[in-house]
XYZ file of C-alpha atoms in Angstrom:
746
model
C 0.000 0.000 0.000
C 1.117 3.545 -0.679
C 0.850 6.752 1.299
C 2.798 10.002 1.110
C 5.826 10.341 3.279
C 6.151 13.666 5.043
C 7.932 16.168 2.877
C 6.761 14.894 -0.536
C 4.917 18.132 -1.204
C 8.089 20.185 -0.989
C 8.769 19.531 -4.679
C 9.192 15.765 -5.067
C 6.751 13.725 -7.068
C 5.602 10.190 -7.710
C 6.256 8.705 -11.163
C 3.377 6.911 -12.880
C 3.876 4.459 -15.720
C 0.387 4.652 -17.095
C -1.155 2.192 -19.554
C -4.491 1.787 -21.309
C -5.888 0.054 -18.220
C -7.272 2.382 -15.550
C -5.041 2.465 -12.481
C -6.126 3.957 -9.208
C -4.176 5.348 -6.293
C -5.860 5.671 -2.936
C -4.236 8.430 -0.925
C -4.829 11.450 1.256
C -3.625 15.002 1.803
C -3.285 16.734 5.143
C -1.709 19.817 6.670
C 1.732 18.223 6.492
C 1.315 17.264 2.823
C -0.620 20.223 1.299
C -0.643 18.678 -2.184
C 0.350 15.520 -4.095
C 2.291 15.622 -7.331
C 2.328 12.829 -9.935
C 4.548 12.693 -13.022
C 3.967 10.680 -16.191
C 5.605 10.527 -19.596
C 3.907 9.783 -22.920
C 5.938 8.347 -25.793
C 3.165 8.911 -28.336
C 0.141 11.135 -28.748
C -2.465 9.665 -26.430
C -5.968 10.090 -25.217
C -5.799 10.418 -21.448
C -8.565 9.875 -18.928
C -7.954 11.225 -15.426
C -10.370 11.186 -12.533
C -10.258 12.395 -8.963
C -13.066 10.828 -6.931
C -14.071 9.412 -3.592
C -13.116 12.539 -1.635
C -13.975 12.998 2.015
C -13.612 16.775 1.543
C -13.193 19.114 -1.416
C -10.074 18.690 -3.545
C -9.129 20.057 -6.968
C -6.807 18.903 -9.727
C -4.462 20.534 -12.267
C -2.626 19.282 -15.347
C 0.869 20.796 -15.623
C 3.437 20.887 -18.391
C 7.026 19.687 -17.933
C 7.945 23.273 -16.980
C 5.182 23.284 -14.363
C 2.886 25.626 -16.335
C -0.800 24.960 -15.684
C -2.447 23.540 -18.808
C -5.893 22.819 -17.364
C -7.649 23.052 -13.999
C -10.657 21.243 -12.567
C -12.400 22.864 -9.638
C -15.778 21.214 -9.130
C -17.408 22.120 -5.845
C -17.647 20.003 -2.701
C -16.763 16.317 -3.203
C -17.832 16.249 -6.859
C -15.532 14.291 -9.141
C -12.810 16.077 -11.084
C -12.513 14.345 -14.462
C -10.956 15.079 -17.829
C -10.713 13.363 -21.207
C -8.062 15.010 -23.348
C -5.489 14.428 -26.076
C -1.865 15.020 -25.060
C 1.175 15.151 -27.316
C 4.318 13.139 -26.424
C 6.130 14.573 -23.439
C 6.303 14.747 -19.667
C 3.361 16.017 -17.594
C 2.404 16.434 -13.960
C -0.876 16.087 -12.089
C -1.285 18.192 -8.953
C -3.971 17.271 -6.389
C -4.610 19.820 -3.661
C -7.327 20.486 -1.058
C -9.749 23.393 -1.192
C -10.594 24.921 2.151
C -10.356 21.714 4.196
C -6.990 20.846 5.807
C -7.235 17.170 4.866
C -9.013 14.812 2.506
C -8.707 11.252 1.286
C -9.200 10.553 -2.400
C -8.976 8.096 -5.295
C -6.949 9.122 -8.326
C -7.475 7.089 -11.504
C -5.524 7.509 -14.750
C -5.245 5.726 -18.100
C -3.953 6.531 -21.583
C -4.804 5.126 -25.019
C -2.359 5.816 -27.883
C -4.111 8.072 -30.387
C -2.141 7.259 -33.521
C -5.158 7.831 -35.734
C -5.889 11.265 -34.335
C -4.890 14.188 -36.574
C -1.460 15.520 -35.724
C -2.354 19.106 -35.016
C -0.878 21.538 -32.557
C -1.173 20.961 -28.847
C -3.810 23.688 -28.810
C -6.266 21.302 -30.478
C -8.576 19.170 -28.405
C -10.620 16.005 -28.842
C -13.269 15.049 -26.337
C -14.303 11.680 -27.725
C -12.251 9.424 -25.427
C -14.302 8.056 -22.610
C -12.839 5.296 -20.436
C -15.111 3.601 -17.962
C -13.580 2.630 -14.670
C -14.697 1.550 -11.218
C -13.909 3.760 -8.278
C -12.303 2.160 -5.261
C -13.869 2.932 -1.941
C -11.878 5.245 0.304
C -10.164 3.486 3.180
C -9.825 4.962 6.563
C -6.199 6.210 6.634
C -5.778 4.757 10.085
C -7.242 1.348 9.226
C -4.835 -0.560 6.963
C -7.049 -3.632 6.901
C -9.579 -1.868 4.657
C -7.075 -0.588 2.132
C -6.628 -2.175 -1.276
C -3.309 -3.996 -1.786
C -1.380 -2.120 -4.443
C 1.896 -4.001 -3.960
C 2.040 -5.139 -7.569
C 0.879 -1.838 -9.068
C 3.447 -0.638 -11.610
C 3.130 2.991 -10.601
C 4.843 2.727 -7.194
C 7.392 5.403 -6.436
C 9.969 2.636 -5.929
C 9.785 1.744 -9.626
C 12.716 2.861 -11.789
C 12.510 6.537 -12.793
C 12.704 7.145 -16.542
C 16.262 7.956 -17.622
C 15.333 11.500 -18.591
C 14.255 12.303 -15.060
C 16.732 12.796 -12.254
C 15.911 11.141 -8.915
C 16.779 14.455 -7.329
C 15.428 17.086 -9.688
C 16.944 20.540 -9.607
C 15.215 23.306 -7.754
C 12.179 24.557 -9.669
C 9.601 27.251 -9.216
C 7.409 26.261 -6.271
C 4.144 24.871 -7.579
C 2.036 27.350 -5.588
C 3.543 30.313 -7.467
C 2.706 29.014 -10.956
C -0.123 31.005 -12.638
C -3.345 29.036 -12.971
C -7.031 29.567 -13.602
C -8.944 29.125 -10.362
C -12.219 30.063 -12.028
C -13.484 30.056 -15.601
C -17.018 30.154 -16.960
C -18.662 30.963 -20.259
C -22.476 30.843 -20.320
C -25.472 31.979 -22.323
C -26.274 35.526 -21.195
C -30.017 35.373 -21.912
C -31.055 34.061 -18.500
C -33.277 31.317 -19.928
C -31.877 28.617 -17.595
C -30.007 26.819 -20.410
C -26.477 27.963 -19.665
C -24.738 25.944 -22.354
C -27.011 26.786 -25.303
C -27.304 30.199 -26.948
C -29.291 31.463 -29.923
C -27.224 32.418 -32.939
C -26.508 36.133 -32.688
C -27.118 36.056 -28.934
C -24.612 36.890 -26.221
C -22.275 35.092 -23.819
C -21.067 36.080 -20.360
C -17.431 35.255 -19.612
C -15.661 35.236 -16.246
C -12.253 34.062 -15.165
C -9.898 34.463 -12.239
C -6.152 33.833 -12.180
C -4.065 32.892 -9.181
C -0.414 33.990 -9.233
C -1.170 35.876 -12.437
C 1.317 38.728 -12.108
C 3.350 37.389 -15.037
C 0.326 36.841 -17.301
C 0.224 39.545 -19.956
C -2.857 38.445 -21.902
C -5.847 36.126 -21.626
C -7.550 35.002 -24.834
C -10.848 33.180 -25.312
C -10.334 30.360 -27.802
C -13.099 28.468 -29.643
C -12.573 24.882 -30.827
C -14.772 22.668 -32.991
C -13.979 19.166 -34.290
C -10.424 19.245 -32.896
C -9.785 22.498 -34.744
C -9.325 26.028 -33.461
C -11.985 28.094 -35.239
C -11.412 31.504 -33.737
C -11.011 33.824 -30.809
C -13.759 35.730 -29.000
C -11.437 38.399 -27.670
C -8.612 38.973 -25.244
C -8.151 40.831 -21.993
C -5.519 41.838 -19.476
C -5.816 41.508 -15.739
C -6.130 38.653 -13.279
C -9.920 38.792 -13.087
C -12.851 39.246 -15.456
C -16.447 39.264 -14.227
C -19.530 38.773 -16.406
C -17.975 40.288 -19.505
C -20.428 40.297 -22.418
C -19.596 38.964 -25.866
C -22.055 39.735 -28.651
C -22.041 36.730 -30.969
C -23.619 38.855 -33.684
C -20.100 40.233 -34.185
C -18.766 36.748 -35.037
C -20.605 35.705 -38.168
C -18.201 32.804 -38.723
C -19.682 30.984 -35.725
C -22.557 29.110 -37.309
C -24.932 26.861 -35.406
C -23.326 23.826 -33.805
C -21.408 22.636 -30.748
C -18.195 24.299 -29.644
C -15.604 24.062 -26.876
C -14.371 27.289 -25.318
C -11.382 27.847 -23.047
C -9.255 30.688 -21.727
C -5.539 30.750 -22.582
C -3.189 32.894 -20.567
C 0.151 33.974 -21.993
C 2.972 34.963 -19.649
C 5.549 37.640 -20.338
C 8.002 34.858 -21.205
C 5.626 33.405 -23.799
C 4.467 30.384 -21.823
C 0.787 29.454 -21.961
C -1.626 28.291 -19.287
C -5.030 26.859 -20.017
C -8.423 26.792 -18.348
C -10.698 23.748 -18.620
C -12.868 23.599 -21.727
C -16.528 24.468 -21.483
C -19.085 23.459 -24.094
C -21.450 25.898 -25.798
C -24.056 25.003 -28.404
C -25.240 27.696 -30.815
C -28.848 27.087 -31.829
C -30.355 28.070 -35.159
C -33.679 29.893 -34.871
C -36.452 31.330 -36.985
C -38.644 34.382 -36.422
C -42.387 34.971 -36.857
C -43.993 38.409 -36.467
C -47.699 39.109 -36.150
C -49.773 42.202 -36.894
C -52.215 44.436 -35.029
C -54.968 41.867 -35.628
C -55.668 38.642 -33.732
C -53.151 36.230 -35.295
C -52.420 32.526 -34.953
C -48.685 31.854 -35.245
C -47.569 28.273 -35.846
C -44.542 26.561 -34.330
C -42.709 23.915 -36.357
C -41.365 21.267 -34.018
C -37.710 20.824 -35.018
C -35.658 19.174 -32.241
C -32.605 21.116 -31.152
C -33.679 24.367 -32.763
C -34.984 27.655 -31.431
C -37.869 29.891 -32.455
C -38.804 33.510 -31.781
C -42.402 34.771 -31.952
C -43.533 38.404 -31.727
C -47.297 38.465 -31.588
C -47.523 42.269 -31.653
C -51.091 43.607 -31.306
C -54.357 41.773 -30.929
C -55.325 38.601 -29.092
C -52.693 36.251 -30.512
C -52.337 32.475 -30.235
C -49.151 30.428 -30.530
C -50.131 27.070 -31.991
C -47.671 24.467 -30.678
C -48.232 21.837 -33.355
C -46.907 18.472 -32.225
C -46.160 19.717 -28.702
C -48.169 18.379 -25.778
C -48.079 19.774 -22.266
C -45.840 16.870 -21.249
C -43.303 17.930 -23.894
C -42.789 21.278 -22.142
C -40.098 21.182 -19.471
C -40.787 24.699 -18.194
C -42.222 28.125 -18.957
C -40.058 30.958 -17.634
C -38.269 28.449 -15.440
C -41.443 27.107 -13.800
C -43.852 24.276 -14.435
C -46.827 24.970 -16.672
C -49.117 24.121 -13.789
C -47.621 26.937 -11.731
C -48.150 29.703 -14.312
C -50.376 32.595 -13.207
C -50.429 35.783 -15.344
C -50.651 38.092 -12.320
C -48.350 36.175 -9.976
C -44.630 36.211 -10.691
C -45.087 35.147 -14.311
C -42.392 37.567 -15.529
C -39.812 37.207 -12.744
C -37.623 35.166 -15.107
C -37.379 36.411 -18.663
C -34.978 35.627 -21.486
C -33.268 38.794 -22.703
C -32.471 38.527 -26.394
C -31.806 41.154 -29.045
C -32.411 43.910 -26.506
C -35.820 42.897 -25.193
C -37.452 40.440 -22.782
C -39.174 37.215 -23.799
C -41.246 34.521 -22.197
C -39.612 31.206 -22.967
C -40.502 27.544 -23.201
C -37.921 24.785 -22.857
C -38.850 21.500 -24.490
C -37.868 17.957 -23.600
C -36.366 17.470 -27.081
C -33.924 20.364 -26.602
C -35.978 22.965 -28.434
C -36.385 26.494 -27.058
C -39.173 28.953 -27.865
C -39.017 32.697 -27.136
C -42.199 34.751 -27.445
C -43.856 38.044 -26.559
C -47.222 39.580 -27.383
C -48.794 36.111 -27.213
C -52.015 35.850 -25.229
C -52.690 32.136 -25.621
C -50.735 28.888 -26.005
C -52.499 26.061 -27.843
C -51.130 22.528 -27.369
C -51.335 19.496 -29.646
C -54.237 18.023 -27.666
C -56.305 21.179 -28.223
C -55.957 22.502 -24.653
C -54.931 26.104 -24.043
C -52.953 28.157 -21.542
C -54.077 31.784 -21.327
C -51.165 34.150 -20.723
C -52.808 37.570 -20.690
C -54.374 39.325 -17.725
C -58.169 39.301 -17.973
C -59.835 41.586 -15.377
C -63.500 41.093 -14.465
C -64.729 44.584 -15.425
C -68.050 44.427 -17.248
C -66.910 46.106 -20.443
C -63.335 44.810 -20.621
C -64.257 42.473 -23.477
C -65.252 45.513 -25.574
C -62.077 47.506 -24.894
C -60.554 46.935 -28.319
C -58.152 49.801 -27.623
C -56.428 47.644 -24.971
C -56.346 44.499 -27.103
C -54.986 46.173 -30.241
C -52.099 47.639 -28.220
C -51.440 44.541 -26.080
C -52.098 46.333 -22.795
C -53.552 43.140 -21.296
C -50.174 41.434 -21.866
C -48.184 44.361 -20.453
C -50.206 44.082 -17.215
C -48.261 40.908 -16.416
C -45.231 43.147 -15.787
C -46.956 46.072 -14.103
C -50.341 47.645 -13.497
C -48.763 51.005 -12.644
C -46.428 52.205 -9.899
C -46.768 54.675 -7.048
C -43.706 56.646 -8.144
C -45.330 57.521 -11.481
C -47.896 60.311 -11.690
C -50.545 60.665 -14.394
C -51.723 64.181 -15.192
C -54.713 65.439 -17.157
C -54.615 68.755 -19.053
C -58.304 68.794 -19.882
C -61.671 69.940 -18.538
C -61.158 68.421 -15.095
C -63.221 65.726 -13.387
C -65.354 67.294 -10.653
C -68.910 68.470 -11.306
C -69.839 72.048 -10.490
C -72.239 72.645 -7.581
C -75.818 72.374 -8.740
C -74.916 70.347 -11.828
C -75.515 66.649 -12.274
C -72.950 63.869 -12.530
C -70.192 62.541 -10.323
C -66.917 60.613 -10.375
C -67.694 57.112 -11.637
C -65.489 53.963 -11.639
C -62.379 55.902 -10.580
C -60.945 55.554 -7.075
C -61.200 59.070 -5.677
C -58.262 58.433 -3.344
C -56.011 58.413 -6.412
C -57.180 61.835 -7.607
C -55.462 65.131 -6.827
C -57.997 67.855 -7.603
C -58.283 71.631 -7.203
C -61.228 73.848 -6.167
C -61.286 75.354 -9.664
C -61.870 71.955 -11.270
C -65.144 72.005 -13.244
C -65.747 69.221 -15.779
C -68.794 70.771 -17.435
C -67.521 71.613 -20.911
C -68.894 70.348 -24.177
C -67.038 67.616 -26.021
C -65.737 70.121 -28.584
C -63.754 71.792 -25.774
C -65.254 75.201 -26.460
C -64.929 77.095 -23.155
C -67.600 79.619 -24.165
C -70.656 77.463 -24.871
C -71.438 76.748 -21.198
C -73.267 73.474 -21.880
C -73.221 70.601 -19.415
C -72.274 67.287 -21.058
C -70.860 63.838 -20.251
C -67.511 65.141 -18.989
C -64.669 65.239 -21.471
C -61.992 65.209 -18.755
C -63.713 62.390 -16.867
C -63.713 60.189 -19.965
C -60.024 60.827 -20.649
C -59.068 60.009 -17.075
C -61.317 56.947 -17.229
C -59.300 55.480 -20.112
C -56.044 56.048 -18.247
C -57.013 55.011 -14.757
C -60.484 53.524 -14.226
C -60.593 51.090 -11.326
C -59.866 47.597 -12.623
C -61.036 44.181 -11.426
C -64.005 45.630 -9.535
C -66.814 43.837 -11.411
C -67.932 47.166 -12.815
C -67.308 49.586 -15.656
C -64.098 49.361 -17.654
C -60.470 48.595 -16.809
C -58.139 51.573 -16.837
C -54.679 51.173 -18.351
C -52.946 52.153 -15.107
C -54.490 50.680 -11.966
C -52.321 52.232 -9.258
C -50.727 55.595 -10.050
C -52.187 58.843 -8.748
C -53.787 61.310 -11.177
C -53.207 65.058 -10.956
C -56.340 66.688 -12.408
C -56.148 70.091 -14.116
C -59.018 72.084 -15.591
C -57.243 74.247 -18.149
C -60.508 75.490 -19.675
C -62.175 77.209 -16.707
C -59.679 76.595 -13.934
C -55.976 77.451 -14.268
C -53.732 78.475 -17.144
C -51.805 75.818 -19.063
C -48.492 77.135 -17.703
C -49.720 76.959 -14.108
C -51.269 73.519 -14.605
C -47.997 72.086 -15.898
C -45.911 73.885 -13.293
C -48.095 72.847 -10.349
C -48.092 69.214 -11.471
C -44.319 69.102 -11.925
C -43.766 70.726 -8.521
C -45.899 67.997 -6.932
C -44.039 65.288 -8.816
C -40.620 66.586 -7.787
C -41.672 66.998 -4.178
C -42.726 63.330 -4.158
C -39.892 61.935 -6.297
C -42.245 60.953 -9.111
C -42.175 60.825 -12.892
C -45.189 62.414 -14.569
C -47.002 61.654 -17.835
C -49.413 64.305 -19.122
C -52.377 63.618 -21.363
C -53.316 66.775 -23.224
C -56.933 66.956 -24.349
C -56.168 70.309 -25.968
C -55.798 71.394 -29.579
C -55.247 74.610 -31.474
C -52.307 76.978 -31.600
C -53.871 79.162 -28.925
C -52.344 76.871 -26.303
C -48.895 77.729 -27.601
C -49.218 81.451 -28.034
C -51.427 83.286 -25.601
C -53.370 81.169 -23.082
C -51.675 82.061 -19.831
C -48.070 82.367 -20.993
C -45.777 83.137 -23.861
C -44.619 80.270 -26.054
C -41.064 80.828 -24.835
C -42.118 80.426 -21.187
C -44.048 77.268 -21.981
C -41.198 75.689 -23.944
C -38.687 76.531 -21.223
C -40.846 74.801 -18.623
C -41.231 71.692 -20.781
C -37.544 71.499 -21.674
C -36.301 72.174 -18.143
C -38.223 69.166 -16.848
C -37.451 66.678 -19.612
C -35.911 64.330 -17.052
C -39.238 63.594 -15.335
C -42.064 64.990 -17.519
C -43.470 63.379 -20.681
C -46.375 64.804 -22.717
C -48.875 62.878 -24.866
C -50.823 65.544 -26.773
C -53.585 65.020 -29.298
C -52.469 65.783 -32.868
C -55.719 67.667 -33.449
C -59.118 66.994 -35.040
C -58.610 69.422 -37.910
C -59.839 67.295 -40.821
C -63.256 66.242 -42.153
C -65.665 65.392 -39.344
C -63.453 67.020 -36.753
C -64.341 69.851 -34.403
C -61.455 72.193 -35.100
C -61.035 73.195 -38.743
C -57.363 73.190 -39.731
C -56.465 73.753 -43.412
C -53.052 72.173 -42.767
C -54.317 68.966 -41.146
C -52.729 66.772 -43.852
C -49.244 68.195 -43.344
C -48.958 69.105 -39.659
C -50.285 68.531 -36.181
C -51.418 71.607 -34.296
C -51.023 73.325 -30.960
C -48.808 71.988 -28.204
C -48.335 68.778 -30.226
C -46.051 70.739 -32.600
C -43.340 70.709 -29.932
C -42.668 67.027 -30.623
C -40.161 68.159 -33.261
C -37.973 70.206 -30.927
C -38.600 68.564 -27.547
C -37.777 64.895 -26.939
C -40.353 64.689 -24.137
C -43.390 65.666 -26.262
C -45.398 63.175 -28.352
C -48.103 64.085 -30.848
C -50.788 61.415 -31.044
C -52.943 60.567 -34.042
C -56.313 58.803 -33.803
C -56.536 55.198 -35.041
C -59.903 53.650 -35.923
C -60.959 50.109 -36.778
C -63.346 51.641 -39.301
C -63.047 51.231 -43.047
C -65.009 51.374 -46.265
C -67.182 48.385 -47.141
C -68.872 48.840 -50.508
C -68.517 52.583 -50.144
C -69.881 52.681 -46.600
C -67.627 53.433 -43.617
C -68.259 50.977 -40.820
C -66.627 49.151 -37.932
C -64.601 46.097 -38.910
C -63.873 43.812 -36.000
C -63.904 40.198 -34.848
C -64.356 38.393 -31.542
C -61.410 36.203 -30.529
C -61.414 34.335 -27.208
C -64.320 36.534 -26.164
C -62.474 39.809 -26.840
C -63.243 42.493 -29.443
C -60.333 42.749 -31.889
C -59.645 45.141 -34.751
C -59.630 43.842 -38.324
C -58.503 47.100 -39.938
C -56.370 50.000 -38.704
C -56.931 53.368 -40.362
C -56.215 56.917 -39.361
C -59.427 58.761 -38.524
C -60.273 61.156 -41.426
C -60.284 64.140 -39.072
C -56.941 63.335 -37.392
C -54.047 65.696 -38.087
C -50.890 64.127 -39.508
C -47.610 65.075 -41.161
C -43.883 64.970 -40.564
C -44.396 65.972 -36.917
C -46.764 63.114 -36.054
C -45.135 60.831 -33.469
C -47.427 57.870 -32.845
C -50.898 56.461 -33.294
C -53.200 55.265 -30.518
C -56.750 53.950 -30.540
C -59.706 56.308 -30.515
C -63.390 55.365 -30.145
C -62.376 53.748 -26.854
C -64.877 52.575 -24.252
C -64.854 55.116 -21.402
C -66.980 55.835 -18.352
C -68.690 59.208 -18.303
C -69.698 61.129 -15.202
C -73.248 59.732 -15.387
C -72.101 56.106 -15.093
C -72.608 55.269 -18.759
C -70.111 53.699 -21.140
C -69.437 55.732 -24.281
C -67.124 55.103 -27.215
C -65.007 58.195 -26.600
C -63.953 59.717 -29.969
C -61.284 62.026 -31.378
C -57.574 62.452 -30.743
C -58.820 63.304 -27.245
C -59.207 59.535 -26.724
C -55.915 58.632 -28.419
C -53.701 60.698 -26.135
C -54.919 59.212 -22.796
C -54.355 55.755 -24.331
C -50.754 56.684 -25.113
C -50.244 58.421 -21.763
C -51.483 55.390 -19.842
C -49.167 53.067 -21.787
C -46.203 55.421 -21.290
C -46.872 55.333 -17.541
C -46.555 51.520 -17.579
C -43.160 51.813 -19.294
C -41.954 54.215 -16.609
C -43.418 51.962 -13.909
C -41.057 49.081 -14.774
C -38.028 51.327 -15.263
C -38.007 54.638 -13.368
C -34.334 55.178 -14.293
C -35.337 56.311 -17.780
C -35.743 59.968 -18.655
C -38.725 61.193 -20.657
C -36.865 61.180 -23.974
C -35.824 57.574 -23.425
C -39.419 56.555 -22.720
C -40.504 58.222 -25.951
C -37.687 56.450 -27.816
C -38.811 53.069 -26.467
C -42.401 53.768 -27.502
C -41.406 54.722 -31.048
C -38.892 51.877 -31.414
C -41.408 49.226 -30.420
C -44.486 50.627 -32.217
C -46.280 48.481 -34.778
C -45.445 49.747 -38.232
C -48.488 50.686 -40.324
C -48.740 51.828 -43.913
C -45.526 51.947 -45.938
C -42.498 50.374 -44.190
C -40.787 52.694 -41.740
C -41.897 56.017 -40.368
C -44.392 57.880 -42.577
C -46.482 61.043 -42.435
C -49.794 59.204 -42.065
C -49.042 56.952 -39.097
C -45.802 58.390 -37.716
C -43.821 55.539 -36.165
C -46.963 53.409 -36.023
C -49.407 52.099 -33.444
C -48.169 52.085 -29.841
C -47.596 48.587 -28.430
C -47.684 48.366 -24.638
C -46.284 44.851 -24.247
C -43.284 45.398 -26.530
C -42.483 48.777 -24.934
C -42.724 47.477 -21.375
C -40.540 44.471 -22.228
C -37.818 46.699 -23.667
C -37.910 48.911 -20.557
C -37.885 45.819 -18.299
C -34.811 44.437 -20.083
C -32.989 47.755 -19.722
C -33.823 47.798 -16.005
C -32.836 44.194 -15.235
C -29.758 43.859 -17.471
C -28.852 47.177 -19.051
C -25.487 46.020 -20.404
C -27.067 43.087 -22.241
C -30.105 45.039 -23.470
C -27.930 47.910 -24.701
C -25.977 45.587 -26.998
C -28.926 46.011 -29.356
C -31.200 48.794 -30.516
C -34.781 48.744 -29.328
C -36.122 47.791 -32.741
C -33.431 45.273 -33.704
C -35.836 42.328 -33.936
C -38.377 44.210 -36.027
C -36.132 44.932 -39.027
């Protein structure tokens, strides 16, 4: 039997004459012997299998060159086996076994080598991982109980065996093993966060970390990629002894096609010597993309094992048809079991971040991966369904086509509004004047911040001089943004939680004061504020309570926390404010969208079109929800080069008498956009107003001719896509910022 003699760790070593048959040494390390060193010599290129097992405490293993440079390290945690299958060129090598943390441990060390004469004679930087030698571990004896130890008297690897002629029995002094540079940590994983660390979509990203011990002499560390025993490229190089979560964008390496790869770190010392980390495997998956429209679409998945797929449902109540996939074929959805999925309970805690945005993801038993967003329903091969969207119980939710066409009911999975975001209404107010009829309906009054001058008794054409008492223009706008949801009554507002600062700019305060008072409140309470502006006409810019210069200064000065969604104007046919330039420009405050990054002009989108010369609604019911079949700009809606976005008009809204009306005009479009913008800010309060606007335009659904145009601006606002982009920027800004916000849509 064989045990270390005291003093072996000072630089002596045991010589192994390894063969193709696995040979195992049972030994131990303690405080006296802090590591064991084994030497072996190969006369031909060989496939070597080495295994460290049976440990009573944690131990690690290194492969060293003849000059004691670390070639590879194995540092599995706890008592997990340390194993390697590698090709080594002829030469002399060392194996170092050393404890981690614990002062002593017993272990089994097994080694074998098979001559690899048929392997291609490439450089020593090549690697083959196809040699697997099965062997039986020997149970660990108690070091103090010799009766239980295996008899190794006839084992040919005893230290008493003759030492090869090229090795001196008393080797000259060499660099102490503990000062040789080596990788104590190395990892390369998929950066997406989809729980499959060793698979990545083509064009995705990797996170790389390493740590060097004794690395003062290491001048460079390079990340090498190997496939089929051939070096295929480098993913970059760094200096320094430590790298943490460094991102590599695979889109920059077009030569890396789909397939399996081995990746390792190679350190180069100032003297030109190389040290190597263990290899890690990464598989690059091919994937295909399917994009829906604003309508209710069914997108079909083709079941191809080992491949990925990306689905963007966009607007409408969309279904992902998982042809050939049963519930039992799905390993997880967002890292959880299908049975545990609840749209309003932690369903978005784990998202895959890919191409700059966040995705739900399915992992399949056959190795397939599916990323998707804007999908409201999963349909399995047996015909069963899993509903993903949030479906509140408000009476008229089914009719709220404005929410469905913009995927608000999917965005609610991420947020229903936050307390540090403030909604603000620049409109006719919400309160009813004394002696008049009507009240606040389906809106939690505790969320409202009102003023004594508030008087919501103006006509729907916003004429402050006609004095008529109507349904309440301001009430309807605020209803779209913030009606109480899930209360078995009325409609569901877009934002369920944020407070609403109510301004009556028609008979109450000036526009300048309304904006200033609201911003002062927001700053005092550390809030971001989104204004909906139910105002049109150039009078708001030029003479109603302030000069244009004063108004623009106030808006620009607060661009960090204040965002404005202002109706483009109803200046065309059928509108209430004649504007001869309605085809070429928006009007009023909306004009500032060109010069101020925190102002958005909003056009009115209808699901109304011509049928045999007659304009009429065109819709369909899908899963019990009213969905648009056409998307046209309302004839009266202003447009032009300064139109930012489109949002739905003719939206169900509660009036101050408790009735539901289809609220018309750009006056309905801008509270839709304001409510959606508030959801974006709710998931990422670190954004400034210009960044929120950029996210909304980047993720909008393109309408009309491809790209931005003067009829639809950047397109129809999409709540789910915008919130997902903001969520990705909040959770992993470095990864999300590798890509533009519209990178998947081009």
